[in-house]
Amino acid sequence: MPEAVLAVEGLRTHFFSRRGVAKAVDGVDLAIAPDETLAVVGESGCGKTMLALSILRLVPHPGRIVEGRVRFAGKDLLGLPEKALRTIRGNAISMIFQEPMTSLNPVFRIGDQIAETLRLHRGLGQEEALDAARALLVQVGIPEPGRRLKTFPHELSGGMRQRVMIAMALACDPKVLLADEPTTALDVTIQAEILDLMRELKTRRQAAVMLITHDLGIVAETSRKLVIMYAGRIVERGDVLSFFKNPLHPYAKLLLAAVPRIGRRAGELAAISGSVPDLLRLPEGCHFHPRCPSVFDRCRLERPPLYGVGGREVRCFLYDGGGHG
Ligand SMILES: Nc1ncnc2c1ncn2[C@@H]1O[C@H](COP(=O)(O)OP(=O)(O)O)[C@@H](O)[C@H]1O
Ligand code: SF4
Ligand SMILES: [Mg+2]
């Protein structure tokens, strides 16, 4: 495997409040190679967005990164001065969000926003930047780019806005693209187009992609590797094919068993029984134990580590000593 472009090591991001400490990211390790897409999957509230925001050191108050490293281009991003980090953010590492309106400025024309990004990151002049912006719109499949450059974000459809976001993210030739549920708000056809686009750009530019999604159909289509998160921790890691053939963790088995039924959007995570854990009141022992069909005594007392199982990893006592599952 080629060396990782991005490696997260022992990352902990906690939220501090009077009610207690929510460990949104609780000791996460991962690495992504160039030209690789790593899917990050898990229910709402399990820490996916905070993981991505931590990589760019954009965790909102009252959250704080309390431990860990983010290795990129020979540096630990968590140790860099803010100014140095600003040249990496939205440049060598770009992020696209679920709702593009939150990251597009409503009062500026699309063209000016993309051009501004290009000027900032590539040092282009105004004319050159507008030409480059037009070329990017063509690249992300936006028709009539000349006219679109002059429009405001609210004048575009959701799918078009998401394309503009991708154009912005790509304006700086990122080495790493962090995509946080980039298609969740879109209808299925546009979703497929956006994914094609991301795939093509990834291949052409050799970018590493961390794709956060709750949709296992999207994982199957886009990613070779995945991690599954539960309550701030990785509970399963491995290659996507093995996962679909034989999920290891009891939580992963439930997620997969709940997948497509007719009438549901393909691959969307169905609710599995029991409630999503409140990070302020996690149970003792294995955090999944109140919902686990395979729970046994040890699970209520001890926390399982990650066990290696044939090149994959799983955080469950059933695999202590090689395990069966
Ligand atoms: N603004 C906030 N204030 C307090 N806690 C927060 C805040 N944002 C997130 N958290 C905590 O971090 C956890 C993970 O959030 P997030 O990363 O957004 O989840 P996901 O993206 O997987 O849905 C939440 O379950 C919550 O406990
Ligand atoms: S450690 Fe126990 S409770 Fe946790 S997932 Fe495994 S079997 Fe279930
Ligand atoms: Mg999120």
Short mmCIF file of C-alpha atoms and ligand atoms in Angstrom, two decimals:
data_model
loop_
_atom_site.label_atom_id
_atom_site.label_comp_id
_atom_site.label_asym_id
_atom_site.label_seq_id
_atom_site.Cartn_x
_atom_site.Cartn_y
_atom_site.Cartn_z
CA MET A 1 0.00 0.00 0.00
CA PRO A 2 1.34 3.46 -0.87
CA GLU A 3 2.15 5.68 2.04
CA ALA A 4 -0.82 7.45 3.59
CA VAL A 5 -1.43 11.07 2.57
CA LEU A 6 -3.38 11.66 5.72
CA ALA A 7 -3.06 9.80 9.01
CA VAL A 8 -5.11 10.42 12.12
CA GLU A 9 -3.60 9.00 15.30
CA GLY A 10 -5.20 8.69 18.72
CA LEU A 11 -7.54 11.60 18.06
CA ARG A 12 -9.80 12.72 20.89
CA THR A 13 -12.23 15.60 20.56
CA HIS A 14 -14.40 16.30 23.55
CA PHE A 15 -17.28 18.67 24.28
CA PHE A 16 -17.24 20.22 27.72
CA SER A 17 -20.42 21.39 29.40
CA ARG A 18 -21.93 21.55 32.86
CA ARG A 19 -23.74 18.31 32.12
CA GLY A 20 -20.43 16.57 31.57
CA VAL A 21 -17.95 15.64 28.86
CA ALA A 22 -19.17 14.25 25.54
CA LYS A 23 -16.36 12.32 23.89
CA ALA A 24 -17.41 12.99 20.30
CA VAL A 25 -14.18 11.50 18.97
CA ASP A 26 -12.71 9.08 21.45
CA GLY A 27 -9.38 7.72 20.27
CA VAL A 28 -9.67 7.40 16.49
CA ASP A 29 -6.88 6.15 14.21
CA LEU A 30 -7.10 6.06 10.46
CA ALA A 31 -4.99 6.50 7.34
CA ILE A 32 -5.90 7.26 3.73
CA ALA A 33 -3.64 6.59 0.75
CA PRO A 34 -3.55 8.72 -2.40
CA ASP A 35 -6.34 7.89 -4.82
CA GLU A 36 -8.19 6.00 -2.09
CA THR A 37 -11.68 6.62 -0.78
CA LEU A 38 -12.28 5.70 2.83
CA ALA A 39 -15.90 5.57 3.89
CA VAL A 40 -16.80 6.59 7.44
CA VAL A 41 -20.17 5.17 8.46
CA GLY A 42 -22.31 5.45 11.55
CA GLU A 43 -25.55 6.73 13.00
CA SER A 44 -26.24 10.37 13.62
CA GLY A 45 -24.29 11.72 16.60
CA CYS A 46 -21.48 9.15 16.52
CA GLY A 47 -18.79 11.75 15.80
CA LYS A 48 -18.32 11.69 12.03
CA THR A 49 -18.55 15.42 11.45
CA MET A 50 -16.39 16.20 14.49
CA LEU A 51 -13.77 13.81 13.16
CA ALA A 52 -13.65 15.72 9.85
CA LEU A 53 -13.70 19.12 11.54
CA SER A 54 -10.93 18.02 13.92
CA ILE A 55 -8.67 17.21 10.97
CA LEU A 56 -8.95 20.84 9.89
CA ARG A 57 -9.03 22.13 13.46
CA LEU A 58 -12.46 23.64 12.96
CA VAL A 59 -14.16 22.09 15.99
CA PRO A 60 -16.82 24.50 17.30
CA HIS A 61 -16.96 25.67 20.90
CA PRO A 62 -17.37 24.07 23.45
CA GLY A 63 -15.57 21.25 21.69
CA ARG A 64 -11.84 20.85 21.91
CA ILE A 65 -9.24 18.48 20.51
CA VAL A 66 -7.68 17.08 23.63
CA GLU A 67 -5.25 14.55 22.21
CA GLY A 68 -3.85 13.06 19.05
CA ARG A 69 -2.05 13.82 15.83
CA VAL A 70 -3.12 14.52 12.26
CA ARG A 71 -0.20 13.77 9.99
CA PHE A 72 -0.19 15.42 6.60
CA ALA A 73 2.79 16.15 4.35
CA GLY A 74 5.26 15.33 7.08
CA LYS A 75 3.63 17.65 9.61
CA ASP A 76 1.31 17.27 12.57
CA LEU A 77 -1.55 19.63 11.72
CA LEU A 78 -2.60 19.79 15.35
CA GLY A 79 0.74 21.30 16.26
CA LEU A 80 0.92 23.93 13.50
CA PRO A 81 0.41 27.63 14.13
CA GLU A 82 -3.05 28.78 12.99
CA LYS A 83 -1.55 30.79 10.14
CA ALA A 84 0.23 27.79 8.65
CA LEU A 85 -2.94 25.76 8.96
CA ARG A 86 -4.91 28.38 7.06
CA THR A 87 -2.77 27.78 3.99
CA ILE A 88 -3.63 24.07 4.13
CA ARG A 89 -7.35 24.41 4.84
CA GLY A 90 -9.44 24.75 1.70
CA ASN A 91 -6.25 24.27 -0.23
CA ALA A 92 -4.29 21.04 0.18
CA ILE A 93 -7.21 19.73 2.24
CA SER A 94 -10.73 20.68 1.16
CA MET A 95 -14.03 19.88 2.75
CA ILE A 96 -17.50 19.64 1.27
CA PHE A 97 -20.56 19.66 3.46
CA GLN A 98 -24.03 18.21 3.45
CA GLU A 99 -25.73 21.56 2.99
CA PRO A 100 -23.80 23.73 0.58
CA MET A 101 -25.69 26.87 1.62
CA THR A 102 -23.74 26.88 4.87
CA SER A 103 -20.45 27.21 3.06
CA LEU A 104 -21.43 29.37 0.12
CA ASN A 105 -21.77 33.04 0.85
CA PRO A 106 -25.33 34.11 -0.09
CA VAL A 107 -24.42 37.69 -0.95
CA PHE A 108 -21.70 37.00 -3.51
CA ARG A 109 -22.05 35.71 -7.05
CA ILE A 110 -20.91 32.15 -7.67
CA GLY A 111 -18.19 33.28 -10.09
CA ASP A 112 -16.73 35.76 -7.66
CA GLN A 113 -16.64 33.17 -4.87
CA ILE A 114 -14.82 30.60 -6.95
CA ALA A 115 -12.52 33.24 -8.41
CA GLU A 116 -11.73 34.50 -4.91
CA THR A 117 -10.74 31.00 -3.85
CA LEU A 118 -8.56 30.68 -6.94
CA ARG A 119 -6.92 34.05 -6.39
CA LEU A 120 -6.20 33.21 -2.79
CA HIS A 121 -4.86 29.74 -3.35
CA ARG A 122 -3.31 29.87 -6.78
CA GLY A 123 -2.34 33.52 -6.84
CA LEU A 124 -4.24 34.20 -10.07
CA GLY A 125 -5.27 37.66 -11.23
CA GLN A 126 -8.96 38.63 -11.54
CA GLU A 127 -9.32 37.82 -15.26
CA GLU A 128 -7.41 34.56 -15.06
CA ALA A 129 -9.34 33.55 -11.97
CA LEU A 130 -12.70 34.09 -13.71
CA ASP A 131 -11.55 32.05 -16.70
CA ALA A 132 -10.39 29.27 -14.40
CA ALA A 133 -13.70 29.44 -12.52
CA ARG A 134 -15.57 29.01 -15.79
CA ALA A 135 -13.43 25.99 -16.66
CA LEU A 136 -14.17 24.46 -13.27
CA LEU A 137 -17.93 24.85 -13.73
CA VAL A 138 -17.63 23.02 -17.03
CA GLN A 139 -15.64 20.32 -15.31
CA VAL A 140 -18.32 19.74 -12.67
CA GLY A 141 -21.01 19.58 -15.35
CA ILE A 142 -22.72 22.92 -14.93
CA PRO A 143 -24.34 24.02 -18.19
CA GLU A 144 -24.05 27.60 -19.43
CA PRO A 145 -21.11 28.35 -17.16
CA GLY A 146 -20.78 31.91 -18.37
CA ARG A 147 -24.30 32.73 -17.19
CA ARG A 148 -24.00 30.70 -13.96
CA LEU A 149 -20.93 32.62 -12.89
CA LYS A 150 -23.15 35.66 -12.48
CA THR A 151 -25.83 33.97 -10.38
CA PHE A 152 -26.22 33.96 -6.60
CA PRO A 153 -26.31 30.72 -4.60
CA HIS A 154 -30.08 30.91 -3.87
CA GLU A 155 -30.80 31.05 -7.61
CA LEU A 156 -29.40 27.55 -8.07
CA SER A 157 -30.98 24.18 -7.36
CA GLY A 158 -29.58 22.00 -4.56
CA GLY A 159 -27.75 19.80 -7.05
CA MET A 160 -26.20 22.79 -8.79
CA ARG A 161 -25.11 24.27 -5.47
CA GLN A 162 -23.47 20.99 -4.54
CA ARG A 163 -21.60 21.05 -7.86
CA VAL A 164 -20.46 24.58 -7.14
CA MET A 165 -19.22 23.40 -3.74
CA ILE A 166 -17.24 20.65 -5.42
CA ALA A 167 -15.87 23.17 -7.91
CA MET A 168 -14.79 25.34 -4.97
CA ALA A 169 -13.27 22.39 -3.16
CA LEU A 170 -11.35 21.50 -6.30
CA ALA A 171 -10.34 25.05 -7.10
CA CYS A 172 -7.16 24.38 -5.18
CA ASP A 173 -6.25 20.85 -6.34
CA PRO A 174 -6.64 19.29 -2.91
CA LYS A 175 -4.54 16.32 -1.89
CA VAL A 176 -7.30 15.36 0.50
CA LEU A 177 -11.03 15.85 0.14
CA LEU A 178 -13.17 15.53 3.27
CA ALA A 179 -16.76 14.99 2.11
CA ASP A 180 -19.35 15.09 4.87
CA GLU A 181 -22.58 13.47 3.64
CA PRO A 182 -22.23 15.38 0.38
CA THR A 183 -25.32 13.94 -1.27
CA THR A 184 -27.75 13.50 1.61
CA ALA A 185 -29.88 16.49 0.74
CA LEU A 186 -30.12 15.58 -2.97
CA ASP A 187 -32.45 13.42 -4.99
CA VAL A 188 -31.21 10.05 -6.20
CA THR A 189 -30.35 11.00 -9.80
CA ILE A 190 -28.34 14.03 -8.83
CA GLN A 191 -26.77 12.03 -6.01
CA ALA A 192 -25.45 9.52 -8.53
CA GLU A 193 -24.09 12.27 -10.75
CA ILE A 194 -22.32 13.98 -7.88
CA LEU A 195 -20.73 10.69 -6.84
CA ASP A 196 -19.54 10.05 -10.40
CA LEU A 197 -18.06 13.47 -10.42
CA MET A 198 -16.22 12.96 -7.16
CA ARG A 199 -14.92 9.64 -8.37
CA GLU A 200 -13.68 11.03 -11.63
CA LEU A 201 -11.97 13.96 -9.98
CA LYS A 202 -10.42 11.70 -7.39
CA THR A 203 -8.97 9.44 -10.06
CA ARG A 204 -7.78 12.29 -12.23
CA ARG A 205 -6.19 14.23 -9.41
CA GLN A 206 -5.09 11.33 -7.22
CA ALA A 207 -6.76 12.91 -4.22
CA ALA A 208 -7.44 10.93 -1.07
CA VAL A 209 -11.10 11.11 -0.10
CA MET A 210 -12.70 10.62 3.29
CA LEU A 211 -16.37 10.10 2.52
CA ILE A 212 -18.73 10.39 5.45
CA THR A 213 -22.06 8.77 4.74
CA HIS A 214 -24.86 6.88 6.41
CA ASP A 215 -25.72 5.20 3.14
CA LEU A 216 -24.23 1.73 2.64
CA GLY A 217 -25.27 1.80 -1.03
CA ILE A 218 -22.95 4.75 -1.53
CA VAL A 219 -20.18 2.95 0.33
CA ALA A 220 -20.50 -0.03 -2.01
CA GLU A 221 -20.27 2.22 -5.05
CA THR A 222 -17.43 4.46 -4.03
CA SER A 223 -15.10 3.02 -1.44
CA ARG A 224 -12.63 0.22 -1.10
CA LYS A 225 -12.22 0.58 2.65
CA LEU A 226 -14.49 1.60 5.45
CA VAL A 227 -14.61 2.31 9.13
CA ILE A 228 -17.74 2.05 11.20
CA MET A 229 -18.07 4.40 14.13
CA TYR A 230 -20.14 4.01 17.24
CA ALA A 231 -20.20 6.56 20.07
CA GLY A 232 -16.99 8.28 19.03
CA ARG A 233 -14.98 5.14 18.37
CA ILE A 234 -14.17 2.93 15.44
CA VAL A 235 -15.86 -0.42 16.01
CA GLU A 236 -15.03 -2.05 12.68
CA ARG A 237 -12.43 -1.42 10.00
CA GLY A 238 -11.72 -3.30 6.82
CA ASP A 239 -12.17 -3.58 3.11
CA VAL A 240 -15.64 -2.98 1.76
CA LEU A 241 -16.03 -6.30 -0.08
CA SER A 242 -15.32 -8.36 3.03
CA PHE A 243 -17.61 -6.14 5.02
CA PHE A 244 -20.57 -6.75 2.72
CA LYS A 245 -19.84 -10.46 2.59
CA ASN A 246 -19.33 -10.84 6.29
CA PRO A 247 -19.73 -7.91 8.66
CA LEU A 248 -17.98 -8.67 11.94
CA HIS A 249 -19.30 -6.37 14.66
CA PRO A 250 -22.84 -7.07 15.94
CA TYR A 251 -23.70 -3.42 15.22
CA ALA A 252 -22.37 -3.75 11.66
CA LYS A 253 -24.41 -6.90 11.15
CA LEU A 254 -27.56 -5.04 12.19
CA LEU A 255 -26.76 -2.13 9.91
CA LEU A 256 -26.32 -4.43 6.98
CA ALA A 257 -29.33 -6.58 7.77
CA ALA A 258 -31.44 -3.44 7.81
CA VAL A 259 -30.38 -2.49 4.27
CA PRO A 260 -32.49 -2.25 1.19
CA ARG A 261 -36.08 -3.01 1.36
CA ILE A 262 -38.28 -2.02 -1.52
CA GLY A 263 -39.48 1.52 -1.14
CA ARG A 264 -36.55 2.67 0.90
CA ARG A 265 -33.72 4.55 -0.73
CA ALA A 266 -31.11 1.93 -1.53
CA GLY A 267 -28.67 1.37 1.26
CA GLU A 268 -29.94 4.01 3.62
CA LEU A 269 -29.38 3.06 7.23
CA ALA A 270 -32.60 1.93 8.78
CA ALA A 271 -33.11 2.58 12.44
CA ILE A 272 -31.87 -0.37 14.39
CA SER A 273 -33.52 -1.16 17.68
CA GLY A 274 -32.58 0.72 20.82
CA SER A 275 -31.79 4.39 20.90
CA VAL A 276 -28.77 6.19 19.58
CA PRO A 277 -26.44 6.55 22.55
CA ASP A 278 -26.25 9.81 24.49
CA LEU A 279 -22.54 10.51 24.70
CA LEU A 280 -23.05 12.10 28.11
CA ARG A 281 -24.46 8.89 29.53
CA LEU A 282 -22.64 6.03 27.92
CA PRO A 283 -23.10 2.64 29.53
CA GLU A 284 -20.26 0.90 31.33
CA GLY A 285 -18.35 -1.77 29.45
CA CYS A 286 -18.98 -2.07 25.72
CA HIS A 287 -20.86 1.06 24.66
CA PHE A 288 -23.04 -1.00 22.37
CA HIS A 289 -24.11 -3.55 24.97
CA PRO A 290 -27.66 -2.25 25.70
CA ARG A 291 -28.54 -2.78 22.01
CA CYS A 292 -26.45 -5.85 21.30
CA PRO A 293 -28.18 -9.16 20.51
CA SER A 294 -24.99 -11.07 21.43
CA VAL A 295 -24.29 -9.35 24.76
CA PHE A 296 -22.77 -11.49 27.52
CA ASP A 297 -21.52 -10.79 31.05
CA ARG A 298 -18.08 -9.51 30.19
CA CYS A 299 -19.57 -6.86 27.87
CA ARG A 300 -21.22 -5.08 30.80
CA LEU A 301 -17.98 -4.80 32.74
CA GLU A 302 -15.08 -4.27 30.35
CA ARG A 303 -14.48 -2.16 27.29
CA PRO A 304 -13.45 -4.15 24.26
CA PRO A 305 -10.27 -3.15 22.40
CA LEU A 306 -9.95 -3.50 18.62
CA TYR A 307 -9.13 -7.10 17.75
CA GLY A 308 -7.41 -8.02 14.48
CA VAL A 309 -9.35 -10.56 12.39
CA GLY A 310 -7.79 -11.56 9.07
CA GLY A 311 -6.57 -8.10 8.07
CA ARG A 312 -9.67 -6.41 9.49
CA GLU A 313 -10.36 -5.01 12.93
CA VAL A 314 -13.34 -5.25 15.23
CA ARG A 315 -14.08 -3.90 18.69
CA CYS A 316 -15.96 -6.80 20.23
CA PHE A 317 -15.21 -9.50 22.78
CA LEU A 318 -16.64 -12.18 20.50
CA TYR A 319 -13.35 -11.90 18.62
CA ASP A 320 -11.08 -12.18 21.63
CA GLY A 321 -8.64 -14.88 20.58
CA GLY A 322 -9.55 -14.88 16.88
CA GLY A 323 -13.26 -15.34 17.46
CA HIS A 324 -16.13 -16.61 15.42
CA GLY A 325 -18.71 -13.78 15.38
N1 LIG B 1 -22.20 22.09 19.48
C1 LIG B 1 -22.13 21.01 20.25
N2 LIG B 1 -22.22 21.08 21.59
C2 LIG B 1 -22.13 20.01 22.37
N3 LIG B 1 -21.90 18.77 21.92
C3 LIG B 1 -21.79 18.62 20.59
C4 LIG B 1 -21.88 19.71 19.68
N4 LIG B 1 -21.71 19.24 18.43
C5 LIG B 1 -21.52 17.92 18.56
N5 LIG B 1 -21.55 17.54 19.86
C6 LIG B 1 -21.35 16.19 20.38
O1 LIG B 1 -20.55 15.49 19.45
C7 LIG B 1 -21.21 14.30 19.05
C8 LIG B 1 -20.85 13.98 17.63
O2 LIG B 1 -21.41 14.96 16.76
P1 LIG B 1 -21.21 14.87 15.19
O3 LIG B 1 -19.77 14.67 14.89
O4 LIG B 1 -21.85 16.07 14.62
O5 LIG B 1 -22.03 13.56 14.82
P2 LIG B 1 -22.36 12.97 13.37
O6 LIG B 1 -21.70 13.83 12.35
O7 LIG B 1 -21.83 11.57 13.37
O8 LIG B 1 -23.85 12.97 13.27
C9 LIG B 1 -22.68 14.54 19.32
O9 LIG B 1 -23.36 13.33 19.59
C10 LIG B 1 -22.64 15.43 20.53
O10 LIG B 1 -22.52 14.64 21.71
S1 SF4 B 2 -18.46 -6.70 23.14
FE1 SF4 B 2 -20.35 -7.71 23.74
S2 SF4 B 2 -21.92 -6.11 23.76
FE2 SF4 B 2 -20.16 -5.31 22.66
S3 SF4 B 2 -20.61 -5.73 20.55
FE3 SF4 B 2 -19.40 -7.47 21.28
S4 SF4 B 2 -20.89 -8.97 22.01
FE4 SF4 B 2 -21.98 -7.05 21.76
MG MG B 3 -22.55 14.91 10.76
#
